[in-house]
XYZ file of C-alpha atoms in Angstrom:
356
model
C 114.044 152.317 94.191
C 110.740 151.311 92.338
C 110.765 147.897 94.198
C 110.464 149.664 97.624
C 108.128 152.319 96.611
C 104.762 150.472 97.026
C 105.751 148.800 100.274
C 106.955 152.161 101.642
C 103.640 153.915 100.644
C 101.634 150.765 102.118
C 103.417 151.329 105.489
C 103.483 155.149 105.579
C 99.634 155.310 104.667
C 98.726 152.579 107.215
C 100.744 154.433 110.014
C 99.155 157.951 109.037
C 95.658 156.219 109.183
C 96.368 154.832 112.540
C 97.908 158.155 114.000
C 94.614 160.125 112.540
C 92.441 157.669 114.460
C 94.153 157.488 117.851
C 95.175 161.080 117.993
C 91.760 162.436 116.949
C 92.567 164.386 113.869
C 89.770 166.133 111.735
C 87.098 163.725 110.366
C 87.576 164.490 106.845
C 91.295 164.069 107.082
C 90.739 160.712 108.823
C 88.581 159.771 106.196
C 90.807 160.542 103.351
C 93.884 158.800 105.143
C 91.833 155.830 105.946
C 90.432 155.603 102.341
C 93.871 155.815 100.811
C 95.284 153.312 103.209
C 92.450 150.726 102.371
C 93.358 151.146 98.568
C 97.132 150.360 99.293
C 96.158 147.516 101.717
C 93.769 146.063 99.215
C 96.531 146.320 96.439
C 98.773 144.394 98.986
C 96.141 141.974 99.696
C 95.255 141.468 95.907
C 98.930 140.868 95.205
C 99.281 138.205 98.134
C 95.991 136.702 96.963
C 97.346 136.478 93.278
C 100.445 134.789 94.344
C 98.574 132.224 96.511
C 96.346 131.731 93.499
C 99.276 130.792 91.371
C 100.100 127.844 93.453
C 96.392 126.957 93.903
C 95.222 126.855 90.355
C 93.157 129.330 88.173
C 89.498 128.460 89.408
C 90.521 127.978 92.994
C 92.581 131.168 92.378
C 89.798 133.225 91.176
C 87.690 132.044 94.129
C 90.291 133.115 96.461
C 90.979 136.536 94.632
C 87.167 137.337 94.800
C 87.042 136.303 98.539
C 90.025 138.199 99.876
C 89.014 141.090 97.701
C 85.611 141.202 99.462
C 87.498 140.989 102.842
C 87.560 144.784 103.192
C 83.710 145.102 102.314
C 82.943 142.210 104.657
C 84.617 143.558 107.689
C 83.419 147.130 106.979
C 79.848 145.737 106.741
C 80.140 143.616 110.067
C 81.344 146.919 111.792
C 78.183 148.831 110.487
C 76.021 145.951 111.530
C 77.475 146.102 115.042
C 76.608 149.832 115.065
C 72.925 149.065 113.798
C 73.702 151.212 110.475
C 71.552 148.693 108.594
C 70.725 151.066 105.809
C 74.286 151.763 105.065
C 75.089 148.022 105.068
C 72.500 147.348 102.377
C 73.692 150.475 100.427
C 77.328 148.963 100.651
C 76.100 145.699 99.429
C 74.177 147.140 96.540
C 77.239 149.296 95.842
C 79.508 145.959 95.964
C 77.341 144.154 93.482
C 76.868 146.956 91.028
C 80.558 148.110 91.458
C 81.818 144.707 90.438
C 79.366 144.095 87.620
C 79.767 147.577 86.052
C 82.919 149.273 87.328
C 85.412 146.540 87.875
C 83.953 144.285 84.935
C 83.657 147.338 82.677
C 87.210 148.561 83.329
C 88.520 145.165 82.738
C 86.593 144.503 79.457
C 87.596 147.973 78.329
C 91.226 147.683 79.212
C 91.523 144.181 77.830
C 89.525 145.145 74.586
C 91.906 148.028 73.957
C 94.822 145.713 73.767
C 92.975 142.692 72.190
C 90.398 143.024 69.659
C 88.327 140.188 70.871
C 88.504 138.127 74.185
C 86.904 134.791 74.731
C 86.064 132.819 77.691
C 84.054 129.685 78.654
C 80.280 130.377 77.507
C 78.841 127.783 79.720
C 80.348 129.479 82.782
C 78.978 132.796 81.522
C 75.475 131.348 81.329
C 75.560 129.698 84.723
C 77.112 133.055 86.194
C 74.277 134.934 84.641
C 71.567 132.378 86.255
C 73.049 132.642 89.653
C 73.027 136.598 89.390
C 69.226 136.205 88.591
C 68.809 133.981 91.529
C 70.314 136.732 93.795
C 67.909 139.283 92.499
C 64.918 137.025 93.095
C 66.014 136.407 96.669
C 66.474 140.200 97.311
C 63.188 140.986 95.435
C 60.653 138.873 96.994
C 61.017 139.883 100.671
C 60.627 143.644 99.498
C 57.523 142.896 97.677
C 55.807 140.937 100.431
C 56.726 143.485 103.054
C 55.872 146.539 100.835
C 52.491 145.153 99.770
C 51.882 144.496 103.713
C 51.139 140.933 102.859
C 53.442 140.163 105.903
C 54.388 141.924 109.049
C 57.838 143.172 110.046
C 58.474 140.161 112.308
C 57.705 137.798 109.572
C 59.911 139.681 107.241
C 62.870 139.016 109.564
C 61.898 135.255 109.781
C 61.660 135.264 105.874
C 64.852 137.000 105.723
C 66.720 134.342 107.778
C 65.111 131.588 105.620
C 66.030 133.317 102.359
C 69.657 134.042 103.853
C 69.987 130.270 104.685
C 68.945 128.991 101.109
C 71.254 131.601 99.580
C 74.274 130.251 101.558
C 73.283 126.491 100.751
C 73.019 127.479 97.115
C 76.234 129.283 97.045
C 78.045 126.353 98.753
C 76.560 123.933 96.323
C 77.737 126.161 93.424
C 81.346 125.837 94.877
C 81.086 122.244 95.005
C 79.633 122.272 91.342
C 82.340 124.518 89.845
C 85.289 123.558 91.792
C 84.814 119.730 92.102
C 82.199 117.973 90.114
C 82.189 119.870 87.056
C 85.586 121.621 87.292
C 86.805 120.519 83.840
C 83.496 121.328 82.189
C 83.969 125.032 83.352
C 87.645 125.269 82.389
C 88.503 128.786 80.552
C 89.215 128.937 76.959
C 92.594 128.773 75.921
C 93.672 131.311 73.306
C 95.810 130.115 70.441
C 99.079 131.670 70.549
C 98.785 132.887 74.239
C 100.305 129.766 75.946
C 102.595 130.903 78.830
C 105.938 129.924 79.162
C 106.536 127.936 82.581
C 108.607 130.942 84.053
C 106.244 133.732 82.659
C 104.231 135.644 85.159
C 105.854 133.571 87.908
C 104.832 134.837 91.391
C 107.257 137.129 93.222
C 106.944 135.421 96.554
C 107.323 131.913 97.695
C 104.285 129.814 98.652
C 104.947 130.216 102.511
C 105.625 133.960 102.248
C 102.592 134.428 99.880
C 100.353 132.855 102.665
C 101.952 134.738 105.481
C 101.617 138.160 103.629
C 97.799 137.077 102.882
C 97.189 136.818 106.761
C 99.103 140.147 107.277
C 97.281 141.850 104.624
C 93.832 140.644 106.048
C 94.495 141.907 109.585
C 95.644 145.015 108.106
C 92.394 145.410 106.234
C 90.540 144.723 109.342
C 92.080 147.521 111.147
C 91.815 150.147 108.528
C 88.276 149.135 107.665
C 87.399 149.906 111.415
C 88.951 153.327 111.142
C 87.144 154.228 108.138
C 83.733 153.051 109.401
C 84.333 155.145 112.534
C 84.317 158.333 110.461
C 81.685 157.648 107.773
C 78.660 159.130 109.892
C 80.447 162.353 110.719
C 81.743 162.941 107.115
C 78.320 162.069 105.565
C 76.552 164.539 107.805
C 79.374 167.173 107.247
C 78.886 167.177 103.485
C 75.219 166.434 103.317
C 75.839 162.888 101.890
C 72.965 160.506 101.896
C 73.895 157.063 103.571
C 72.857 155.540 100.117
C 75.497 157.327 98.322
C 78.224 156.903 100.984
C 77.436 153.174 101.379
C 76.614 152.211 97.633
C 79.660 154.347 96.069
C 82.255 155.521 98.558
C 82.616 152.325 100.677
C 82.176 150.241 97.467
C 84.800 151.886 95.387
C 87.353 151.855 98.248
C 86.619 148.261 99.189
C 86.705 146.867 95.530
C 90.421 148.195 95.058
C 91.761 144.730 95.214
C 89.465 143.379 92.534
C 90.146 146.566 90.365
C 93.782 146.109 90.179
C 93.776 142.225 89.900
C 91.069 142.056 87.193
C 92.460 144.847 85.108
C 95.908 143.342 85.065
C 94.428 139.862 84.094
C 92.359 141.294 81.404
C 95.423 143.083 79.848
C 97.350 139.814 79.907
C 94.446 138.256 77.638
C 93.122 136.393 80.765
C 89.551 137.657 80.513
C 88.179 134.621 81.769
C 89.924 135.065 85.010
C 89.036 138.617 85.162
C 85.408 137.788 84.645
C 85.735 135.254 87.333
C 87.105 137.780 89.792
C 84.397 140.574 88.918
C 81.211 138.266 88.486
C 82.436 135.932 91.136
C 83.011 138.684 93.608
C 79.222 139.986 92.993
C 78.033 136.457 93.265
C 79.712 135.939 96.559
C 78.472 139.391 97.920
C 74.771 138.499 96.886
C 74.756 134.712 97.700
C 76.945 134.606 100.692
C 78.321 137.990 102.284
C 74.732 139.413 102.293
C 73.017 136.313 103.989
C 76.125 135.925 106.465
C 75.369 139.593 107.697
C 71.789 138.598 108.216
C 72.625 135.740 110.508
C 75.482 137.954 112.265
C 73.103 140.719 113.061
C 70.557 137.932 114.368
C 73.262 136.645 116.763
C 74.049 140.260 117.707
C 70.366 140.360 118.933
C 69.053 142.774 116.305
C 68.304 140.956 113.046
C 68.694 142.901 109.930
C 66.117 142.089 107.334
C 67.122 141.501 103.646
C 64.449 144.013 102.292
C 66.388 146.568 99.839
C 64.832 149.942 98.708
C 63.310 150.081 95.493
C 66.147 152.347 94.267
C 68.595 149.637 95.526
C 66.563 146.802 93.825
C 66.289 148.809 90.511
C 70.258 149.547 90.465
C 71.129 145.852 91.175
C 68.384 144.832 88.459
C 69.785 147.125 85.915
C 73.468 145.965 86.641
C 72.547 142.144 86.451
C 70.517 142.739 83.112
C 73.202 144.532 81.271
C 76.120 142.285 82.651
C 74.277 139.162 81.780
C 73.444 140.556 78.283
C 77.041 141.444 77.791
C 78.867 138.384 79.159
C 76.399 135.673 77.859
C 78.115 134.917 74.549
C 81.368 134.300 75.974
C 83.252 137.097 74.083
C 84.188 140.378 74.938
C 85.203 143.985 73.328
C 86.217 147.405 74.396
C 82.806 148.853 73.664
C 81.039 146.472 75.758
C 83.305 147.574 78.676
C 82.290 151.135 77.819
C 78.610 150.257 78.118
C 78.952 148.912 81.531
C 81.237 151.962 82.801
C 78.203 154.316 81.135
C 75.528 152.649 83.201
C 77.804 152.863 86.499
C 78.181 156.584 85.773
C 74.287 156.952 85.492
C 73.528 155.177 88.551
C 76.434 157.070 90.379
C 74.889 160.652 89.366
C 71.422 159.238 90.370
C 72.400 158.022 93.808
C 74.340 161.240 94.494
C 71.109 163.247 93.908
C 69.097 161.132 96.198
């Protein structure tokens, strides 16, 4: 019975979300159904990715988990760009970054720390991740400063945004080359004494072929549900008086991060904190260094370039998240109290965004 419960809920919530969209049900009901469906579909996507990752190896597996975990957010963002809702796109990017660094990483460290007193991972990788996060902050900060001080015009800002976006994409691709090929062994995770797995332990539920098929199916399902969710964001935010900033930064981000939540927390509770950090921090880096720049180019090819200028509130939120996440992860060891600190900052930002 338990074996079939999750697949049944996945199909039922997906069909209800589709019915609400095509039959024109109440906007709030559509939003609730689509949000619940995204969570189940993201969970399915996370499980399929974890299964594929088992065959691909830990580092590539962590990258795949972060990439497909961001699929929902990327698809939602592209649909928002198509509608010209640039402010909500930037808010969702902000929410994704702080959601991964504070909520996903915080819950993972907290849950893992309750079970294991101290959890360790590669300190070199932690330092490099921190430096990359700072690179992302610098790239978002500079265009905002130059535009807001009227040093450059709006058209120049769009040109600068395209240049910065191109540089960030190159930097991210170079990071993949560095971390997965040229310095792969250098960045391997710390092995915990007495925690070696048996060959059959944590074996994937599905075969390699079935895992890949399910990964494709889950990604397609995410695309559909994301489109239905985006379609009702504006009317729902207007109906309840919610700002685009709060909707994009928290509602969309929390729903879109569902896959990372489940995967990272489960890994941390298995004392695989290195893989959990790889998912949470890796996902934030991917959003800042790859997804956001790609959205700038997508908007350019759609004929209406989105600049990479974020508001002061968004920059402060991202800066605060990067500062405390780097501070906590740089020593290569975590405990439950550090996870609690990350969650505390997330709640503070959440309440602040709600009051905007």
